[in-house]
PDB file of C-alpha atoms in Angstrom:
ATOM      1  CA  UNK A 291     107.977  90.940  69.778  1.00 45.00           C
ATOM      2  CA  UNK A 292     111.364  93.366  68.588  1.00 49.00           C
ATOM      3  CA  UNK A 293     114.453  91.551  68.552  1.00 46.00           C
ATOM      4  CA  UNK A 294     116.328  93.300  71.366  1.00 46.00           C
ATOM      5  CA  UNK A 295     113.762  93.169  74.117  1.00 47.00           C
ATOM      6  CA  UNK A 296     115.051  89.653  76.060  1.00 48.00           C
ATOM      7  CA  UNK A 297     118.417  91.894  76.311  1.00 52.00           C
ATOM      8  CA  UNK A 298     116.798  95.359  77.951  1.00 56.00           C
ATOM      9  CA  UNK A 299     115.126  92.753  79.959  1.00 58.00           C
ATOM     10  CA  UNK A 300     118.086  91.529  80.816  1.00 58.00           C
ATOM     11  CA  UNK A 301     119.739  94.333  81.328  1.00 59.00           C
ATOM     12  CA  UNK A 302     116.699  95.720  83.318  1.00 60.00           C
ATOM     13  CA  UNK A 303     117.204  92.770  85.268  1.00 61.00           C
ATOM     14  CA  UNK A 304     120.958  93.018  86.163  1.00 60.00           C
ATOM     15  CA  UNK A 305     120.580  96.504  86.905  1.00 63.00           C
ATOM     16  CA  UNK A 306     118.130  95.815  89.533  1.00 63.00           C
ATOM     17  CA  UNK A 307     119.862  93.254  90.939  1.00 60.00           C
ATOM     18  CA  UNK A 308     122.781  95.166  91.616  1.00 62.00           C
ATOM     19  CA  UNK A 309     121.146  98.310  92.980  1.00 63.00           C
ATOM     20  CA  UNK A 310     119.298  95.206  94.944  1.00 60.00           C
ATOM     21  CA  UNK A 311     122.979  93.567  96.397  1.00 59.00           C
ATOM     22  CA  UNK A 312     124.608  97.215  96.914  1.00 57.00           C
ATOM     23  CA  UNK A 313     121.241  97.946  99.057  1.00 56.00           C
ATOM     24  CA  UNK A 314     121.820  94.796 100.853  1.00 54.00           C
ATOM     25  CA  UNK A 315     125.048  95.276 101.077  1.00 53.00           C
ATOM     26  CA  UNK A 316     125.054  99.105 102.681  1.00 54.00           C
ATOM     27  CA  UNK A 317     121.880  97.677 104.558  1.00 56.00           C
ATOM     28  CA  UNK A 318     124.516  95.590 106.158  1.00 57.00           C
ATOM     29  CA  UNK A 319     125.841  98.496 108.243  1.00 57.00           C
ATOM     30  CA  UNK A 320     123.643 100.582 107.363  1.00 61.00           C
ATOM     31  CA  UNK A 321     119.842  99.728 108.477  1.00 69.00           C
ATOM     32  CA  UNK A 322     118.406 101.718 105.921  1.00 73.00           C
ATOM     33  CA  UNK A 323     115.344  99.398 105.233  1.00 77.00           C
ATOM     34  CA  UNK A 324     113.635  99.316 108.835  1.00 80.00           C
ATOM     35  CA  UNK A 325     114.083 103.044 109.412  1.00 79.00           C
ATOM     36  CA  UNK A 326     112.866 104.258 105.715  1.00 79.00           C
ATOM     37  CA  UNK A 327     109.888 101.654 106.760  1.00 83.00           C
ATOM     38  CA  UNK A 328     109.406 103.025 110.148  1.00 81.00           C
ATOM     39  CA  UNK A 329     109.501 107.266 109.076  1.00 79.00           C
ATOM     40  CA  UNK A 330     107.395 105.933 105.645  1.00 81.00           C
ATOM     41  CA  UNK A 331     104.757 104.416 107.657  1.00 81.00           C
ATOM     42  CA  UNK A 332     104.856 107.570 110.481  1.00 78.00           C
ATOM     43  CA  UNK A 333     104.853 110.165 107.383  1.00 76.00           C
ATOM     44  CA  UNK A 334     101.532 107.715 105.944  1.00 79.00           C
ATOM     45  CA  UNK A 335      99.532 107.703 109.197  1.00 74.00           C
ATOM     46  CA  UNK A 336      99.522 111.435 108.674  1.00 69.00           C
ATOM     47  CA  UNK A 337      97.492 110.250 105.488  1.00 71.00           C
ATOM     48  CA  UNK A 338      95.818 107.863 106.235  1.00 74.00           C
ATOM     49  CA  UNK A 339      94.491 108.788 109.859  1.00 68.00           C
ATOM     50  CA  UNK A 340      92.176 105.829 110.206  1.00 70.00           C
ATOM     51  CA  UNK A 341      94.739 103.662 109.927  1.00 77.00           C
ATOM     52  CA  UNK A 342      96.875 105.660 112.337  1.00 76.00           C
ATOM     53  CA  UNK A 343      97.234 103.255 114.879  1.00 78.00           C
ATOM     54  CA  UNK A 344      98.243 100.323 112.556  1.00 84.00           C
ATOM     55  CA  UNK A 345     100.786 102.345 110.991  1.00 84.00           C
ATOM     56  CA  UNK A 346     102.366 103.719 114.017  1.00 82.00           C
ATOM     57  CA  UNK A 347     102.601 100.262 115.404  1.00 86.00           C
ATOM     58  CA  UNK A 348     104.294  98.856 112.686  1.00 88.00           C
ATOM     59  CA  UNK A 349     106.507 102.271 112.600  1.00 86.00           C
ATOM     60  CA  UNK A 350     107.174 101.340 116.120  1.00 86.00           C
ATOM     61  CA  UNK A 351     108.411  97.810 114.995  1.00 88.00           C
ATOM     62  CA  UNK A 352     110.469  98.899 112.405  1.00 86.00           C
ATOM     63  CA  UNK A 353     112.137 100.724 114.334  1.00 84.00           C
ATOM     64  CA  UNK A 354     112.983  98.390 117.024  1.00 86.00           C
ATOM     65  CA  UNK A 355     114.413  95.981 113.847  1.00 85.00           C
ATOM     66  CA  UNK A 356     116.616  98.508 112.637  1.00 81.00           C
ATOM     67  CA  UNK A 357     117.397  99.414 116.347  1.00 81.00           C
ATOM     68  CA  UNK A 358     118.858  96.233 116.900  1.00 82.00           C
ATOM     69  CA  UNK A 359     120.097  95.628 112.898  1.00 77.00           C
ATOM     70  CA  UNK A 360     122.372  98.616 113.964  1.00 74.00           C
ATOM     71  CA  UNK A 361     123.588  97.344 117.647  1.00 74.00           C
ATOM     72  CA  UNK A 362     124.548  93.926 115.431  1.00 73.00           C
ATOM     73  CA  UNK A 363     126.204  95.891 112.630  1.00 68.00           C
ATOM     74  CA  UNK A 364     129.707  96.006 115.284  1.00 62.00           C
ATOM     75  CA  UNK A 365     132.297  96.440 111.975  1.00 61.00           C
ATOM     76  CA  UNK A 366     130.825  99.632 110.471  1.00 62.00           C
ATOM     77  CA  UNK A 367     132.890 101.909 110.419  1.00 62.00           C
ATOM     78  CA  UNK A 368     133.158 105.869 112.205  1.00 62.00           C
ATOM     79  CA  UNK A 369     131.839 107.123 109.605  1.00 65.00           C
ATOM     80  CA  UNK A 370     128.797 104.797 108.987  1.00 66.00           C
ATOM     81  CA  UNK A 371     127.893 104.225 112.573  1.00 69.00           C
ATOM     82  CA  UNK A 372     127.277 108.367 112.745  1.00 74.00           C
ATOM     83  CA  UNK A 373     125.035 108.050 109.572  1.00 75.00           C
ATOM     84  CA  UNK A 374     123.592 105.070 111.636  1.00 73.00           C
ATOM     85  CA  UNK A 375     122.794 107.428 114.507  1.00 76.00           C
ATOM     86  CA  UNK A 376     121.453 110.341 112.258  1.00 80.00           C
ATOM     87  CA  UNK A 377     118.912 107.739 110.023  1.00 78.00           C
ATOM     88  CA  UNK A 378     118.001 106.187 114.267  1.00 79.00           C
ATOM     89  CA  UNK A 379     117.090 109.886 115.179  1.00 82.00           C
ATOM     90  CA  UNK A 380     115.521 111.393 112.464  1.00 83.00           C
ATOM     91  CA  UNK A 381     113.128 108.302 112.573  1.00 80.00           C
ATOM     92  CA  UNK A 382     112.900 108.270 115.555  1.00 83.00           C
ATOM     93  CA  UNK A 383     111.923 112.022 115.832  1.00 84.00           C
ATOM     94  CA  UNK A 384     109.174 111.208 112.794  1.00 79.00           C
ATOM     95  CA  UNK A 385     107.404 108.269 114.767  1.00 80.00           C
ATOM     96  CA  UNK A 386     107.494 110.152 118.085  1.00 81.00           C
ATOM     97  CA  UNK A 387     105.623 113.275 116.444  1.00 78.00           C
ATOM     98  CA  UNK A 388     103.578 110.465 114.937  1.00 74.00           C
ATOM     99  CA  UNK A 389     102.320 109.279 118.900  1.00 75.00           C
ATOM    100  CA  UNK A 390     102.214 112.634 120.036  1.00 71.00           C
ATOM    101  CA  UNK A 391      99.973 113.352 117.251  1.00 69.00           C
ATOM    102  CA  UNK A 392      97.932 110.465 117.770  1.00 70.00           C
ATOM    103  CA  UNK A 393      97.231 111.105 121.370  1.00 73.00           C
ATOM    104  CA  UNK A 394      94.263 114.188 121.932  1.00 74.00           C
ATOM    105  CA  UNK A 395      95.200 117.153 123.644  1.00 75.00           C
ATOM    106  CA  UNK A 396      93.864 117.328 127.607  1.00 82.00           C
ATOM    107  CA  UNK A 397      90.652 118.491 127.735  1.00 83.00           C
ATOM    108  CA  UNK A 398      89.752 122.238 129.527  1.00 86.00           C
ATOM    109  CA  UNK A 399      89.155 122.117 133.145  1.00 84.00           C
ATOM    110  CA  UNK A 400      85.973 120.810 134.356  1.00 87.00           C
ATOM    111  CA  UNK A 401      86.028 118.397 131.159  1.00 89.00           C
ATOM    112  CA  UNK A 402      86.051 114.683 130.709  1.00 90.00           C
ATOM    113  CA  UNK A 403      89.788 113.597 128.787  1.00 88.00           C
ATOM    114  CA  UNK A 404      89.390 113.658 125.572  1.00 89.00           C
ATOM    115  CA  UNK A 405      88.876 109.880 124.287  1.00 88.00           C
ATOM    116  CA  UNK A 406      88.952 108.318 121.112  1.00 88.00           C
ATOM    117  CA  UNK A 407      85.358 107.770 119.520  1.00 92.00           C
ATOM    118  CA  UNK A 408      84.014 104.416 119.882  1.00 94.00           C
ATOM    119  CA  UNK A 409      80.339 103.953 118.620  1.00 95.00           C
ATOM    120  CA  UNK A 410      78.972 101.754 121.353  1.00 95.00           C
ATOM    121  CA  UNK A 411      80.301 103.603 124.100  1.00 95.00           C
ATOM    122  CA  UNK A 412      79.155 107.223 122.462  1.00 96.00           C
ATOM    123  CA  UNK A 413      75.954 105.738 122.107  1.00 96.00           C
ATOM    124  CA  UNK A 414      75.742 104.391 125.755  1.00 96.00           C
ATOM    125  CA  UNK A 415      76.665 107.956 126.918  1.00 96.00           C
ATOM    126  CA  UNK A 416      74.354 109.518 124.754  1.00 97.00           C
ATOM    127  CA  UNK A 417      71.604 107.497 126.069  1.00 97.00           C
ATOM    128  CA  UNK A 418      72.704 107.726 129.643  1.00 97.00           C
ATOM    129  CA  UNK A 419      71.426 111.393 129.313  1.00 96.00           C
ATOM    130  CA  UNK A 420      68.339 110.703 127.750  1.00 95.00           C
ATOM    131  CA  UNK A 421      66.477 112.388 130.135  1.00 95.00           C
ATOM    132  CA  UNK A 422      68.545 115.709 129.130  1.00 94.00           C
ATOM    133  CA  UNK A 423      68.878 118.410 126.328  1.00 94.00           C
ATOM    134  CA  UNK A 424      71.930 116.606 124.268  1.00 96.00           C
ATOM    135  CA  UNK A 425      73.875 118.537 121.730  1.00 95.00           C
ATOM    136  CA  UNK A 426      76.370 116.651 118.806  1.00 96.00           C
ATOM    137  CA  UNK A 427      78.435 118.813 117.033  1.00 94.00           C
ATOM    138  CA  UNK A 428      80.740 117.498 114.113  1.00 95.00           C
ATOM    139  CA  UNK A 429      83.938 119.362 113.555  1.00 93.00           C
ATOM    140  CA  UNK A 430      87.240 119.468 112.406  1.00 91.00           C
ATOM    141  CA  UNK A 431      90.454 120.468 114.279  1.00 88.00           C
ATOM    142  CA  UNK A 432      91.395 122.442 111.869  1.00 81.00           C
TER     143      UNK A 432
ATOM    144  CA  UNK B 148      77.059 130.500 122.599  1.00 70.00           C
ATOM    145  CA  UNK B 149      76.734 127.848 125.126  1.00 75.00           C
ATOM    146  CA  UNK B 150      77.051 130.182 128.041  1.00 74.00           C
ATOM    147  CA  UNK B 151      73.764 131.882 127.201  1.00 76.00           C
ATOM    148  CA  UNK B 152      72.031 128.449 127.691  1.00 77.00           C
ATOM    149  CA  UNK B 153      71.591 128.042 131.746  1.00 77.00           C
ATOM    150  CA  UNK B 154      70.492 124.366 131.780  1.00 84.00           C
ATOM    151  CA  UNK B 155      72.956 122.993 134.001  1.00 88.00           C
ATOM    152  CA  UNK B 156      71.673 119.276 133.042  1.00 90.00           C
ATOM    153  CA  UNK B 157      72.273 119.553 129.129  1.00 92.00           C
ATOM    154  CA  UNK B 158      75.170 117.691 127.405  1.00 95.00           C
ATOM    155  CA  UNK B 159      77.499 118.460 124.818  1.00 96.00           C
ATOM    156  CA  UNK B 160      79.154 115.786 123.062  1.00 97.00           C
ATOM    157  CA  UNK B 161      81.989 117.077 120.461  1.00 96.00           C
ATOM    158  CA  UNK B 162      83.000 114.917 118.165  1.00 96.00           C
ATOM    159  CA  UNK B 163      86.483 116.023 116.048  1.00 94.00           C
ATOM    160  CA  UNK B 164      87.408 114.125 112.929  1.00 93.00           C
ATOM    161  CA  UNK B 165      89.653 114.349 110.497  1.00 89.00           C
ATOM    162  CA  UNK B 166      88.471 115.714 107.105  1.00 88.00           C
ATOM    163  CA  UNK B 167      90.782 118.684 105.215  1.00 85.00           C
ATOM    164  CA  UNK B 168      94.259 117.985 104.673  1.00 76.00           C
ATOM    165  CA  UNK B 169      95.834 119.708 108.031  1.00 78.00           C
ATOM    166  CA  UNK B 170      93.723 117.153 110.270  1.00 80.00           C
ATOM    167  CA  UNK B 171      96.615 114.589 110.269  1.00 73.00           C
ATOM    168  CA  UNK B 172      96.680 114.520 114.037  1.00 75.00           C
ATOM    169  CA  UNK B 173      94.287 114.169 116.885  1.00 82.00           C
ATOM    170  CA  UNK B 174      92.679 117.818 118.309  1.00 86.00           C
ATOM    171  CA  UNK B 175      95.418 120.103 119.770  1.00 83.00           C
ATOM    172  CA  UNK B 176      94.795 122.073 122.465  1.00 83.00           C
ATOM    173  CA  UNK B 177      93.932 124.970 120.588  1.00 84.00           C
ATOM    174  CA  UNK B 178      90.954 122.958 119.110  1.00 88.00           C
ATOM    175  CA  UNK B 179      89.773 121.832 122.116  1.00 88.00           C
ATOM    176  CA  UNK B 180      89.918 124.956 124.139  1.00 90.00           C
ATOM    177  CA  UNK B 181      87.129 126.324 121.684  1.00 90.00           C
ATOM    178  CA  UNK B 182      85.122 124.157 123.625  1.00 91.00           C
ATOM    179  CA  UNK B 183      85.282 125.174 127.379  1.00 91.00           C
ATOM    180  CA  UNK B 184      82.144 124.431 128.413  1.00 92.00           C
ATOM    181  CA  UNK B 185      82.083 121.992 131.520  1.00 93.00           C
ATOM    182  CA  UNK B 186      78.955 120.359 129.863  1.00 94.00           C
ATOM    183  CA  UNK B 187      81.120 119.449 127.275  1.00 95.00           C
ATOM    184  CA  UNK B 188      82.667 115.363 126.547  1.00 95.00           C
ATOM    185  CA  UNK B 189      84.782 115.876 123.584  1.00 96.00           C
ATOM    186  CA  UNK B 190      85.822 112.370 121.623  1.00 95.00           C
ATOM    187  CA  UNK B 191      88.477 111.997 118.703  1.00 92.00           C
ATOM    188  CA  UNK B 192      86.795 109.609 115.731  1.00 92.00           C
ATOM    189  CA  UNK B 193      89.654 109.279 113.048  1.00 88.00           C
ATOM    190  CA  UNK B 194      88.009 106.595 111.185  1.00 87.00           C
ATOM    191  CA  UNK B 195      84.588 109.151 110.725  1.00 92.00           C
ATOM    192  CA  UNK B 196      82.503 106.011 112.923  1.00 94.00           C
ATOM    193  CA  UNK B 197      79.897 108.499 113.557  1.00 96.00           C
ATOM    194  CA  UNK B 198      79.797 110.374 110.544  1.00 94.00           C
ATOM    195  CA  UNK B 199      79.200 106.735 109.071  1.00 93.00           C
ATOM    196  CA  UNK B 200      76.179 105.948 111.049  1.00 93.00           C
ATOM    197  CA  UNK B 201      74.623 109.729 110.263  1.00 92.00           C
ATOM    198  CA  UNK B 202      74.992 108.814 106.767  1.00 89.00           C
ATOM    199  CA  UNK B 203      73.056 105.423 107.111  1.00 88.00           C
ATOM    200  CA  UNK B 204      70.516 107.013 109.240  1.00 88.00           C
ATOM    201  CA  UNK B 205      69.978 110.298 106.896  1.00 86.00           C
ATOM    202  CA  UNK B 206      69.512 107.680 103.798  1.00 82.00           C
ATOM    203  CA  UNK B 207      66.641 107.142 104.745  1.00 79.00           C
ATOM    204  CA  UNK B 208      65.049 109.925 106.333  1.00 76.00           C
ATOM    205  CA  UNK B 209      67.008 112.961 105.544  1.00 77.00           C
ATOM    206  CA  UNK B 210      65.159 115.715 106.691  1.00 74.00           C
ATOM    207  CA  UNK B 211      64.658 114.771 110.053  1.00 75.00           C
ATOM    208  CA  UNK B 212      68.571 113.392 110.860  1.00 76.00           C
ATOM    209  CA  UNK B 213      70.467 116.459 108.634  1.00 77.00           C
ATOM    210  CA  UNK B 214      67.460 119.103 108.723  1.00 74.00           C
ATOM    211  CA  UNK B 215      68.093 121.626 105.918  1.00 67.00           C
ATOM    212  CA  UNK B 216      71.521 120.349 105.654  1.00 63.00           C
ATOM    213  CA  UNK B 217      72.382 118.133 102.893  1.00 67.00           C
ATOM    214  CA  UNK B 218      75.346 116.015 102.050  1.00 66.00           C
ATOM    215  CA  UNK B 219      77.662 116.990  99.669  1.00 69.00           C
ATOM    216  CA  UNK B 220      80.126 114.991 101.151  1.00 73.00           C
ATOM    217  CA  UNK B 221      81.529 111.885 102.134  1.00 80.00           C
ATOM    218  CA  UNK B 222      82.232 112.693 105.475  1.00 87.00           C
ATOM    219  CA  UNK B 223      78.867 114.559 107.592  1.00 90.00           C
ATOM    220  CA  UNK B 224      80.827 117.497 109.270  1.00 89.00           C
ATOM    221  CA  UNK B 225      80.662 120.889 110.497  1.00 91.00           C
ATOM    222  CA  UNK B 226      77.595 119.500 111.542  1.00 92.00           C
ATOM    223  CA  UNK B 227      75.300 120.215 114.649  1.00 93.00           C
ATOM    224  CA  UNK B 228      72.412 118.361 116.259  1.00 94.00           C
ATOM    225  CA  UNK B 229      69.743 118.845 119.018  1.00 94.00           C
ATOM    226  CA  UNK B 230      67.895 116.392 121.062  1.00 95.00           C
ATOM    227  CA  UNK B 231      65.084 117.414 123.741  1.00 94.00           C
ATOM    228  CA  UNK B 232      64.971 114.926 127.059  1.00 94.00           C
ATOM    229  CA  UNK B 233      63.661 111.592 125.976  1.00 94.00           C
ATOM    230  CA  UNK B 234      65.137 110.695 123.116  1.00 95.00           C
ATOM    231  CA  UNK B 235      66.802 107.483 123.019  1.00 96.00           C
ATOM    232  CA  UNK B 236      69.139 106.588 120.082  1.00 95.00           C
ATOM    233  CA  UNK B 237      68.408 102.634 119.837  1.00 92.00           C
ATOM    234  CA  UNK B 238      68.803 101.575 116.023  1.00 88.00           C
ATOM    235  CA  UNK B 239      69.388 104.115 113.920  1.00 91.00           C
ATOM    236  CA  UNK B 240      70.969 107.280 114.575  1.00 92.00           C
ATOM    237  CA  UNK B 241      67.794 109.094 116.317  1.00 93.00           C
ATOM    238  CA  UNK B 242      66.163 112.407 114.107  1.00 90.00           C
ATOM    239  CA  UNK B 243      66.937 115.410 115.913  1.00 91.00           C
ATOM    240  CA  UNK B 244      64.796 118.498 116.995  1.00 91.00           C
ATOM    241  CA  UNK B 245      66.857 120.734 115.293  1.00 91.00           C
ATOM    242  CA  UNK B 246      69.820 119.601 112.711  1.00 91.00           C
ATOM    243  CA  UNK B 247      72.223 121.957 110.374  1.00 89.00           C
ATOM    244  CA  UNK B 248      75.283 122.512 109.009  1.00 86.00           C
ATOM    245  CA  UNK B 249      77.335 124.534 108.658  1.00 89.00           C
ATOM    246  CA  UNK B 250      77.925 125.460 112.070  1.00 89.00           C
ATOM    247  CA  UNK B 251      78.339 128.766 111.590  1.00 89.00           C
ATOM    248  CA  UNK B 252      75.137 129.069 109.308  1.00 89.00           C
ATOM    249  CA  UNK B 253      72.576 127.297 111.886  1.00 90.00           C
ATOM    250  CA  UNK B 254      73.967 129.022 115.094  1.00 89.00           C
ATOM    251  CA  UNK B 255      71.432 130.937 115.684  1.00 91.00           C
ATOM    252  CA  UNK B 256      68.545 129.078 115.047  1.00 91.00           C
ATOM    253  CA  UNK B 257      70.309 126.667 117.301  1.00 91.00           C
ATOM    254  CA  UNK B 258      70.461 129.099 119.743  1.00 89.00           C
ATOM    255  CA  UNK B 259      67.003 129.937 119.565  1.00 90.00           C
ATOM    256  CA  UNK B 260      66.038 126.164 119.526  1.00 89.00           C
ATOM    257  CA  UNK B 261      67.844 125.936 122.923  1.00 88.00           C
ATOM    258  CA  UNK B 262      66.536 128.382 124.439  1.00 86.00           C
ATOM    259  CA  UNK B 263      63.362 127.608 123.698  1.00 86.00           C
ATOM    260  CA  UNK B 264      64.164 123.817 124.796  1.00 82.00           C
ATOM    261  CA  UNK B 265      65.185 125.401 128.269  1.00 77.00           C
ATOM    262  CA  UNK B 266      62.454 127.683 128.663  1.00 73.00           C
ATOM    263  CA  UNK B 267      60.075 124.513 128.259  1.00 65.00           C
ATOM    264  CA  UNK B 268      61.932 122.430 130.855  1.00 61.00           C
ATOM    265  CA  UNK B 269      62.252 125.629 133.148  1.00 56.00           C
ATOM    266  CA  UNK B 270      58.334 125.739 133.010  1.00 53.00           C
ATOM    267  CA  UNK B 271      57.814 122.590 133.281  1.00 56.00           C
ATOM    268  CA  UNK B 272      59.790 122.169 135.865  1.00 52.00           C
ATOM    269  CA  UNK B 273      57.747 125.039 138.187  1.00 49.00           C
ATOM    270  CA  UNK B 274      54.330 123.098 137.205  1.00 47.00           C
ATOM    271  CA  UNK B 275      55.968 120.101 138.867  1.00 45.00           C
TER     272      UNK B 275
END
């Protein structure tokens, strides 16, 4: 093992810990934490679409935290609570095109709404016209 | 294509999922209206639920569930199947009278198949 790795270590390890305590400490005012969270998670369901709805749930909740983190945080100042408001909207604005996303466009006229897929049910319906010509086309919406 | 197909009893079922990159939200309306037809049920399947149960069908018995089509792919899309009356899907997912993919490849043997699908039922039907 070299000689001067327990003090990079160490060093590693203060370093951290004070990016760590200034973080906490902006975090304070600033709820920087539950809004990165809650646009990370919206910007990942984008991703990951079949976990979607789990990730715009807990987008949802993190938002709501830093919602009220930021109604608590009374002794910000001007300056912070505007950066407060900015951080709110922009994730807010990220998990609401999130849901909007999520939810199908209406379906033409004459249509059943477009639902989400769910295997028993397709299968029931597909069954239901057994007595029918039945098509199933695969696609994707873009 | 659909319009040319009279059969006022057949159903569509469209199912959109997500595969390329740009398919990080549910079908717009721009995707949907490609589908007017009033025949037409169109679902959104994000986690590729029926794509799966193709798959496990088509492992065994390719040819019949995926016709000429074969996967390449993880996901089974751009795909199109037809079933005549009287085909019930009650394990697994039922071999179709006419499979393919890609869409725009098989279209007109699809066509064809319907029409000659209808033309059946529409004699049939006058026998009765």
């Amino acid at each position: 093992m070299p000689p001067n790795e327990p003090s990079s270590r160490g060093t590693l390890a203060s370093s951290a810990a004070a990016v760590a305590s200034a973080l906490a400490a902006l975090s304070c005012c600033l709820p920087l934490g539950p809004f990165l969270l809650a646009a990370g998670s919206a910007g990942a369901s984008g991703i990951f679409v079949s976990l979607q709805p789990y990730l715009i749930a807990f987008a949802v909740l993190m938002l709501a935290v830093g919602v009220v983190q930021a109604f608590r945080a009374r002794q910000c100042g001007r300056r912070r609570r505007a950066l407060n408001v900015a951080v709110l909207l922009c994730s807010t604005g990220l998990v609401a095109a999130m849901l909007f996303a999520y939810v199908p466009a209406s379906a033409p006229a004459g249509q059943p709404a477009v639902t989400a897929f769910h295997l028993d049910g397709f299968r029931q319906a597909f069954n239901a016209a057994a007595d029918r010509t039945r098509v199933v086309v695969l696609l994707s919406p873009t | 294509m659909l319009r040319d197909v009279r059969d006022p009893d057949m159903r569509v079922f469209v199912v959109w999922e997500p595969v390329l990159l740009t398919d990080w939200h549910a079908p717009g309306a721009q995707a949907v209206a490609r589908v007017p037809d009033r025949r037409a049920t169109q679902f959104w399947d994000p986690q590729h639920a029926l794509s799966g149960e193709i798959r496990r069908a088509a492992e065994s018995d390719p040819q019949r569930v995926l016709g000429e089509h074969r996967l390449r792919a993880r996901v089974v899309w751009d795909f199109v199947a037809l079933y005549p009356p009287g085909v019930r899907w009650t394990g697994a997912f039922p071999a179709a009278r006419f499979a393919g993919a890609p869409v725009v490849r098989v279209i007109d043997d699809l066509h064809r198949q319907m029409i000659a699908l209808n033309g059946r039922r529409d004699s049939s039907a006058a026998g009765n």
